[in-house]
PDB file of C-alpha atoms in Angstrom:
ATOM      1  CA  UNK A  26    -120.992 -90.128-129.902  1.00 46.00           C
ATOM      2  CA  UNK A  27    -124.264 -91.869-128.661  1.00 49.00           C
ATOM      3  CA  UNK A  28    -123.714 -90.354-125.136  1.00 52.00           C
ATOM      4  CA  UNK A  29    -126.327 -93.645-124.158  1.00 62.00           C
ATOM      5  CA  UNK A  30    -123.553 -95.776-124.163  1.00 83.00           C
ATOM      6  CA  UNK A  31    -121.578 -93.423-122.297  1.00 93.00           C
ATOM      7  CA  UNK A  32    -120.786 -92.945-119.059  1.00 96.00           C
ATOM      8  CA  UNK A  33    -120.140 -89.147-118.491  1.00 97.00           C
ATOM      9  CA  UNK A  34    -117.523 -87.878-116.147  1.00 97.00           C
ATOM     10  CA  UNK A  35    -115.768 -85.457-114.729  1.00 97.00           C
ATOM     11  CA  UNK A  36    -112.966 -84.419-111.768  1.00 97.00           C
ATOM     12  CA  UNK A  37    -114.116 -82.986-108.778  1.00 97.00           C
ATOM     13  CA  UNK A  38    -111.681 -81.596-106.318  1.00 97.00           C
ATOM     14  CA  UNK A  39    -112.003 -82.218-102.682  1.00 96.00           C
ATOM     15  CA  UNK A  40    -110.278 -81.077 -99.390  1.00 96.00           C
ATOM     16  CA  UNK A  41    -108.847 -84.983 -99.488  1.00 93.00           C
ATOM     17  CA  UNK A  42    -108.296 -86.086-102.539  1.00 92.00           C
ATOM     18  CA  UNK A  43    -109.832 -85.783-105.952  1.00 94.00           C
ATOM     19  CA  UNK A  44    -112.614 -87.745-107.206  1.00 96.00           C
ATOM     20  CA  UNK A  45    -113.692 -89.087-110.472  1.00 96.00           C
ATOM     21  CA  UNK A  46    -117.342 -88.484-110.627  1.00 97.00           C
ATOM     22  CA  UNK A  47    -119.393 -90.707-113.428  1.00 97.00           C
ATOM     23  CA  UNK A  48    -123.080 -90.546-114.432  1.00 97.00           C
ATOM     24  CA  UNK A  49    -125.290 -92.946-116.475  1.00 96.00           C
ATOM     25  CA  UNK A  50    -128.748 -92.727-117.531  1.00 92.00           C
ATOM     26  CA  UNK A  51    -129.651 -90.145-115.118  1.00 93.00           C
ATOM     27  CA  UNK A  52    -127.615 -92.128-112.034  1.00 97.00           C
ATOM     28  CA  UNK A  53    -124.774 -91.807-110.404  1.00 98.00           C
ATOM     29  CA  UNK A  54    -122.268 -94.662-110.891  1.00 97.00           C
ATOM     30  CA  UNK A  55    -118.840 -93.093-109.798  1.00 97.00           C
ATOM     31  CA  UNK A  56    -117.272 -91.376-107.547  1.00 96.00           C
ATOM     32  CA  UNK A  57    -114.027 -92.760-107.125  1.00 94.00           C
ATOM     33  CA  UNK A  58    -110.680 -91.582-106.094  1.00 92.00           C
ATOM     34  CA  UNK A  59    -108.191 -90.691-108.900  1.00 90.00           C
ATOM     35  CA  UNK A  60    -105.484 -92.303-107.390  1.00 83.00           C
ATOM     36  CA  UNK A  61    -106.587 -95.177-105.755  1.00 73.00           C
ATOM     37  CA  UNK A  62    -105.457 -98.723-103.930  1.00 69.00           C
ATOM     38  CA  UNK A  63    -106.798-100.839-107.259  1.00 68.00           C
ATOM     39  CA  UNK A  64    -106.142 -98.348-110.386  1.00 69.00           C
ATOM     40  CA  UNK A  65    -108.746 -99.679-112.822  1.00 80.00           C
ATOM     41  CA  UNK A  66    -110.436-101.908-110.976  1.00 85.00           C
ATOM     42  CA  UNK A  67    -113.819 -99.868-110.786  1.00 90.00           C
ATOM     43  CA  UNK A  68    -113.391 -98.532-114.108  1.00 91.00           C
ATOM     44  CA  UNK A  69    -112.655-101.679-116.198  1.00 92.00           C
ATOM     45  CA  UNK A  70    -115.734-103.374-114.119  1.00 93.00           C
ATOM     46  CA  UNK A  71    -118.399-100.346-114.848  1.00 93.00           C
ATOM     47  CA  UNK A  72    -117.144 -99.819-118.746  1.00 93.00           C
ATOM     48  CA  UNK A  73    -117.965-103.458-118.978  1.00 93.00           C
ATOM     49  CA  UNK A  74    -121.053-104.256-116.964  1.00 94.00           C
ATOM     50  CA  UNK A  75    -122.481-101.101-118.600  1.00 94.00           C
ATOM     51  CA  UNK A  76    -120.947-101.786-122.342  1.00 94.00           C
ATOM     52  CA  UNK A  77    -119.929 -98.033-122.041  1.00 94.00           C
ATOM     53  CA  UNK A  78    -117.103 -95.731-122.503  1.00 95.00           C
ATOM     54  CA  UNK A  79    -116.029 -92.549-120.316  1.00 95.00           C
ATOM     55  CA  UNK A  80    -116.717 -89.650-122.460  1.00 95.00           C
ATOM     56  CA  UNK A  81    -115.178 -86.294-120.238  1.00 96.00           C
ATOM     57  CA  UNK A  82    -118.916 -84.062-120.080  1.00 95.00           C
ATOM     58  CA  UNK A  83    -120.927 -82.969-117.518  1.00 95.00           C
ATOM     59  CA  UNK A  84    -124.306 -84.099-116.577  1.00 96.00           C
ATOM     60  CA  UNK A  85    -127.186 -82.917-114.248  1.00 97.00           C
ATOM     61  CA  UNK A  86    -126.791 -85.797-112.146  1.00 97.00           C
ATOM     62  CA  UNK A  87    -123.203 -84.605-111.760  1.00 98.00           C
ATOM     63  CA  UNK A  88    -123.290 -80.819-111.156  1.00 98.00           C
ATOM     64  CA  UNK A  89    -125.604 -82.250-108.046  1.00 98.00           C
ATOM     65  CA  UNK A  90    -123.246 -84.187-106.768  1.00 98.00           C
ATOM     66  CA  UNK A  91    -120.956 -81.464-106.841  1.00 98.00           C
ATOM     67  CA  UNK A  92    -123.135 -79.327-105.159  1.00 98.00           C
ATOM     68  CA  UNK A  93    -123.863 -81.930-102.624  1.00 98.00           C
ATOM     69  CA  UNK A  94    -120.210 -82.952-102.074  1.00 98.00           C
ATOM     70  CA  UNK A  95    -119.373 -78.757-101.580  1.00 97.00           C
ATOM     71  CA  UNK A  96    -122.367 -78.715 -98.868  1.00 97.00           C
ATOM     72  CA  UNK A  97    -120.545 -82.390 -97.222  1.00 96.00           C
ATOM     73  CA  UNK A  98    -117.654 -80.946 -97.116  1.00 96.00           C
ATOM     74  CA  UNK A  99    -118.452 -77.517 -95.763  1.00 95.00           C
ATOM     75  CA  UNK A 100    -120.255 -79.681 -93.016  1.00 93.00           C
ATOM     76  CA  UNK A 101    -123.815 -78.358 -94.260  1.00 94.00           C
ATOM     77  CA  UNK A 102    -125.108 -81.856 -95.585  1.00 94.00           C
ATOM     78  CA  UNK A 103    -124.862 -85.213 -93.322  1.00 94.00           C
ATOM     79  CA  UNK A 104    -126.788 -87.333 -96.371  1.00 94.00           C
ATOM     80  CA  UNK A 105    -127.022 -87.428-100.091  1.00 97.00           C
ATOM     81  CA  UNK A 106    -129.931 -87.146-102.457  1.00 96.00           C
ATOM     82  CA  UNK A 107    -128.843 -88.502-105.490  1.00 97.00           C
ATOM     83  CA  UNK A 108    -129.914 -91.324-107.814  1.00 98.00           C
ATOM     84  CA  UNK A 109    -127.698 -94.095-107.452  1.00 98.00           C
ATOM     85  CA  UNK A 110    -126.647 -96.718-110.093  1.00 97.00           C
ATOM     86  CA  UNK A 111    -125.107 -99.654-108.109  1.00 97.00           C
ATOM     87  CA  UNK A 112    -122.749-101.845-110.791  1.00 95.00           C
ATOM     88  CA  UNK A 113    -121.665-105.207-109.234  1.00 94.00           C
ATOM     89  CA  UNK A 114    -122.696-108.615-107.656  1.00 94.00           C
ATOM     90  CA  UNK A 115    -126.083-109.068-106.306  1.00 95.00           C
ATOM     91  CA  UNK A 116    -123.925-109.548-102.987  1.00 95.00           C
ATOM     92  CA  UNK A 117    -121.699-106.422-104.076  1.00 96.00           C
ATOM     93  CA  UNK A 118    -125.332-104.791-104.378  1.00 96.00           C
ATOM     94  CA  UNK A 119    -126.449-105.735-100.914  1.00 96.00           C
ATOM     95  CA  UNK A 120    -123.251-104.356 -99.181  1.00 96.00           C
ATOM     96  CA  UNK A 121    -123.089-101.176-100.555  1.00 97.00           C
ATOM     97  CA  UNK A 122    -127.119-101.030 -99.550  1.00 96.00           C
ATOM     98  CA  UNK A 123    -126.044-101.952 -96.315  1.00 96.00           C
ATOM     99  CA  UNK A 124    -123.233 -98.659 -96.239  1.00 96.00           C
ATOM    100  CA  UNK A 125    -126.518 -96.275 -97.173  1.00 96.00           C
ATOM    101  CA  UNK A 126    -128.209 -97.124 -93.742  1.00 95.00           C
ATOM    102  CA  UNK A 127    -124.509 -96.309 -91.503  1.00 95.00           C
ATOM    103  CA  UNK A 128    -125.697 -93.109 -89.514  1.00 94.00           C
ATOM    104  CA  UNK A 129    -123.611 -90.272 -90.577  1.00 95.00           C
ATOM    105  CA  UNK A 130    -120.149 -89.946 -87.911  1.00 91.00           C
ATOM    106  CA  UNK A 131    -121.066 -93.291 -87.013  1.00 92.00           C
ATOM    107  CA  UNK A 132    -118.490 -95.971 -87.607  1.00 92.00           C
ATOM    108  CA  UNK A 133    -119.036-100.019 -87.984  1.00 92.00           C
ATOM    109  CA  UNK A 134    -116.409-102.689 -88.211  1.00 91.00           C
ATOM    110  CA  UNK A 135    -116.518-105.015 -91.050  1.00 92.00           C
ATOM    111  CA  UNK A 136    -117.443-108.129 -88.918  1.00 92.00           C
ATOM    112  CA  UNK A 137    -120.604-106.558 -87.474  1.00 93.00           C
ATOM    113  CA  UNK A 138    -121.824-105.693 -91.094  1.00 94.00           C
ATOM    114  CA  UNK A 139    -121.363-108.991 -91.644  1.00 94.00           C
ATOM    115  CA  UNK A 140    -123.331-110.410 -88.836  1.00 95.00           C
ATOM    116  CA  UNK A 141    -126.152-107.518 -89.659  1.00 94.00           C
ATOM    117  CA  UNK A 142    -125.982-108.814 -93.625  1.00 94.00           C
ATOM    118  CA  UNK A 143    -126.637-112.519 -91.466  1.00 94.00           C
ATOM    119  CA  UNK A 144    -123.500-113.719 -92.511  1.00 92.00           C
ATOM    120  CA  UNK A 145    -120.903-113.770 -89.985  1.00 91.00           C
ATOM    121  CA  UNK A 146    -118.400-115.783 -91.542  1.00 92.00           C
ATOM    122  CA  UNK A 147    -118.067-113.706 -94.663  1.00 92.00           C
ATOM    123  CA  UNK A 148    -116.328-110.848 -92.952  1.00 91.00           C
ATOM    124  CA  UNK A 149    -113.424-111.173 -95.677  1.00 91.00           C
ATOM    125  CA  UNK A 150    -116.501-111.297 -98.888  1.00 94.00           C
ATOM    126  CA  UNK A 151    -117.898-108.048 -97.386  1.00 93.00           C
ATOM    127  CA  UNK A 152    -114.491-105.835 -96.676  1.00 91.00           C
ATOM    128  CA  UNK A 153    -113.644-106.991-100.502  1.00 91.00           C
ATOM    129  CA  UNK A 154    -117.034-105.744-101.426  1.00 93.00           C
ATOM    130  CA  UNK A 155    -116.743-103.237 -99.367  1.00 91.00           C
ATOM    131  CA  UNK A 156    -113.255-102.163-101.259  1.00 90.00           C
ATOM    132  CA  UNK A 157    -114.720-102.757-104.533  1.00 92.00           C
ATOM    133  CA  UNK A 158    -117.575 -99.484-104.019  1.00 94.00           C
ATOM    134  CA  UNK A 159    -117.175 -97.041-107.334  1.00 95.00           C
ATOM    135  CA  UNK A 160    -119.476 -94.639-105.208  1.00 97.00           C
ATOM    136  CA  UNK A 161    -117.434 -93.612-102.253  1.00 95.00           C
ATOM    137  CA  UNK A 162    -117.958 -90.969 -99.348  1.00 96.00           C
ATOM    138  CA  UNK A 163    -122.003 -91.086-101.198  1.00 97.00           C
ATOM    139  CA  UNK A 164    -122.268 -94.705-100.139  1.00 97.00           C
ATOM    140  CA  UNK A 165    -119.907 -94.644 -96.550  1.00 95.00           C
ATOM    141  CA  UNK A 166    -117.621 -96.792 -97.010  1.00 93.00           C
ATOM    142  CA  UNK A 167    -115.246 -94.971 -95.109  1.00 94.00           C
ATOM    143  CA  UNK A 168    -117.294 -95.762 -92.126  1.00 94.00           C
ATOM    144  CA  UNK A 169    -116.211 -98.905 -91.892  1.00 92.00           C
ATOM    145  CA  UNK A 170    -113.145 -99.896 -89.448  1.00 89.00           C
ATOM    146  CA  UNK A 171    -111.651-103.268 -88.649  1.00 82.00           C
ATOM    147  CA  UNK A 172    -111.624-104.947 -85.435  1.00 80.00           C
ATOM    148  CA  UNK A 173    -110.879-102.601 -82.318  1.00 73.00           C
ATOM    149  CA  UNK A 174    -111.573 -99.522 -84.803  1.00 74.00           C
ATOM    150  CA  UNK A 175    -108.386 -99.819 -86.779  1.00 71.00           C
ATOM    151  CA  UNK A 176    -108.569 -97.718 -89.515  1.00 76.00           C
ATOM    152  CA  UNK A 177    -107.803 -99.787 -92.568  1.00 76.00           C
ATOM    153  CA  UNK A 178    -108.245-100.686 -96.100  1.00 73.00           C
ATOM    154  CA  UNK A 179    -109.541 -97.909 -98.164  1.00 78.00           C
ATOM    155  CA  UNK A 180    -109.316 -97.019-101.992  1.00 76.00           C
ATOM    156  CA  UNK A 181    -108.636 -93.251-101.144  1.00 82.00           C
ATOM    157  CA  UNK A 182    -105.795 -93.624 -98.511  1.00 82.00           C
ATOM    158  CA  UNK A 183    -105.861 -94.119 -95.003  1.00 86.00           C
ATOM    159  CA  UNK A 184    -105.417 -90.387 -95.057  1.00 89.00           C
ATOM    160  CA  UNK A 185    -108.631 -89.802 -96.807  1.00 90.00           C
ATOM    161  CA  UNK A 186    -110.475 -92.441 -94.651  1.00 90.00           C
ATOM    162  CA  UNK A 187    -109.006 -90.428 -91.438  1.00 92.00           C
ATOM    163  CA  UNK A 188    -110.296 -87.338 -92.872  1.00 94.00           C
ATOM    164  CA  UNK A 189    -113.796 -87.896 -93.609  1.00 95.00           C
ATOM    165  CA  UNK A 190    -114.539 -89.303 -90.262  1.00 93.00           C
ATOM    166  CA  UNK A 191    -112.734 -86.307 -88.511  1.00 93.00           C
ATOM    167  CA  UNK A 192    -114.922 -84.311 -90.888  1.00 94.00           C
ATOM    168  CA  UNK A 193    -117.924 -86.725 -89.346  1.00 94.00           C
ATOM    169  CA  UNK A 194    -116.929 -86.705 -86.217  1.00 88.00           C
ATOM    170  CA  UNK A 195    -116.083 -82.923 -85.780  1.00 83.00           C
ATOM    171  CA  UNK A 196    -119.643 -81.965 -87.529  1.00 74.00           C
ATOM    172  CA  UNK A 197    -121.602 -83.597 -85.033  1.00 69.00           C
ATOM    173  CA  UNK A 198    -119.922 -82.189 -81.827  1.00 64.00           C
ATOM    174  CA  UNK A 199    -119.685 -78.733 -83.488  1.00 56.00           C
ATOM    175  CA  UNK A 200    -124.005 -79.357 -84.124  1.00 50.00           C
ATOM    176  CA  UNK A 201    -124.608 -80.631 -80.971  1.00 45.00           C
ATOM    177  CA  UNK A 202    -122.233 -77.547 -79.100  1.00 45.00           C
ATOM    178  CA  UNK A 203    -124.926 -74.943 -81.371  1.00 45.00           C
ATOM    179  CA  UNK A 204    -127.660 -76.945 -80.108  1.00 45.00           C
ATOM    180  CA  UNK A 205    -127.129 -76.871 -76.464  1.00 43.00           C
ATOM    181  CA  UNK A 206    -126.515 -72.534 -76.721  1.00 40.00           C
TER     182      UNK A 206
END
């Protein structure tokens, strides 16, 4: 097979929930829970806009964000360095730009990205595009809360969206204790 018009993937296993992990042409287009609030949703959407098929291989692009996701996890890496491959809307495009630039353990409700995209009456147009990222814990969305910092809405579980900021959360204090020894 023309591995071009594939996208590669493969499973990768975290502390939370396991993650479908694609590449493209060098980019990273998924990384997307295997069991997930929408089954299909981000898959049907990429295979099309892409006019590509999952082929089950490894890529370079991948085995870095493996080794990226191990150094998250083990609360050794507060940002990624990957090459991203964003697969939506132009406004799908400019929310999940807008999720890159939430500070790591830092949390932001849906209606002030809105109002910091300039449009404060779309908060329902940017949680949906919020919910339709293929690239999570890479591209935050799980640092984004509704009003009063409810935790809700989140492909991965509520359970996974809990986790990750606890893993946020818990990285910072435990830096900042080593700093002030």
């Amino acid at each position: 097979m023309n591995t071009s018009h594939s996208i590669l993937v493969q499973r990768y296993h975290s502390p939370c929930g396991e993650l479908m992990l694609g590449s493209w042409r060098n980019h990273l287009c998924l990384c997307n829970w295997v069991e997930e609030k929408h089954p299909g949703r981000v898959d049907r959407r990429l295979q099309t806009l892409l006019e590509a098929r999952y082929e089950e291989r490894t890529s370079d692009i991948i085995q870095e964000a493996f080794r990226q996701l191990d150094e998250y996890f083990g609360r050794k890496r507060t940002a990624f360095d990957l090459p991203l491959l964003f697969t939506g809307t132009d406004f799908q495009k400019k929310v999940w730009q807008k999720l890159l630039e939430i500070p790591y353990g830092e949390i932001l409700s849906y209606g002030d990205m809105a109002t910091q995209l300039g449009m404060p009456k779309s908060v329902r147009a940017v949680a949906n595009a919020n919910g339709a990222n293929a690239i999570s814990i890479i591209v935050p969305c799980h640092r984004v809360v509704g009003r009063g910092h409810t935790l809700t809405g989140y492909g991965g579980g509520l359970a996974a969206k809990s986790f990750l900021l606890e893993l946020e959360k818990s990285s910072l204090s435990t830096s900042f204790l080593s700093l002030a020894q």
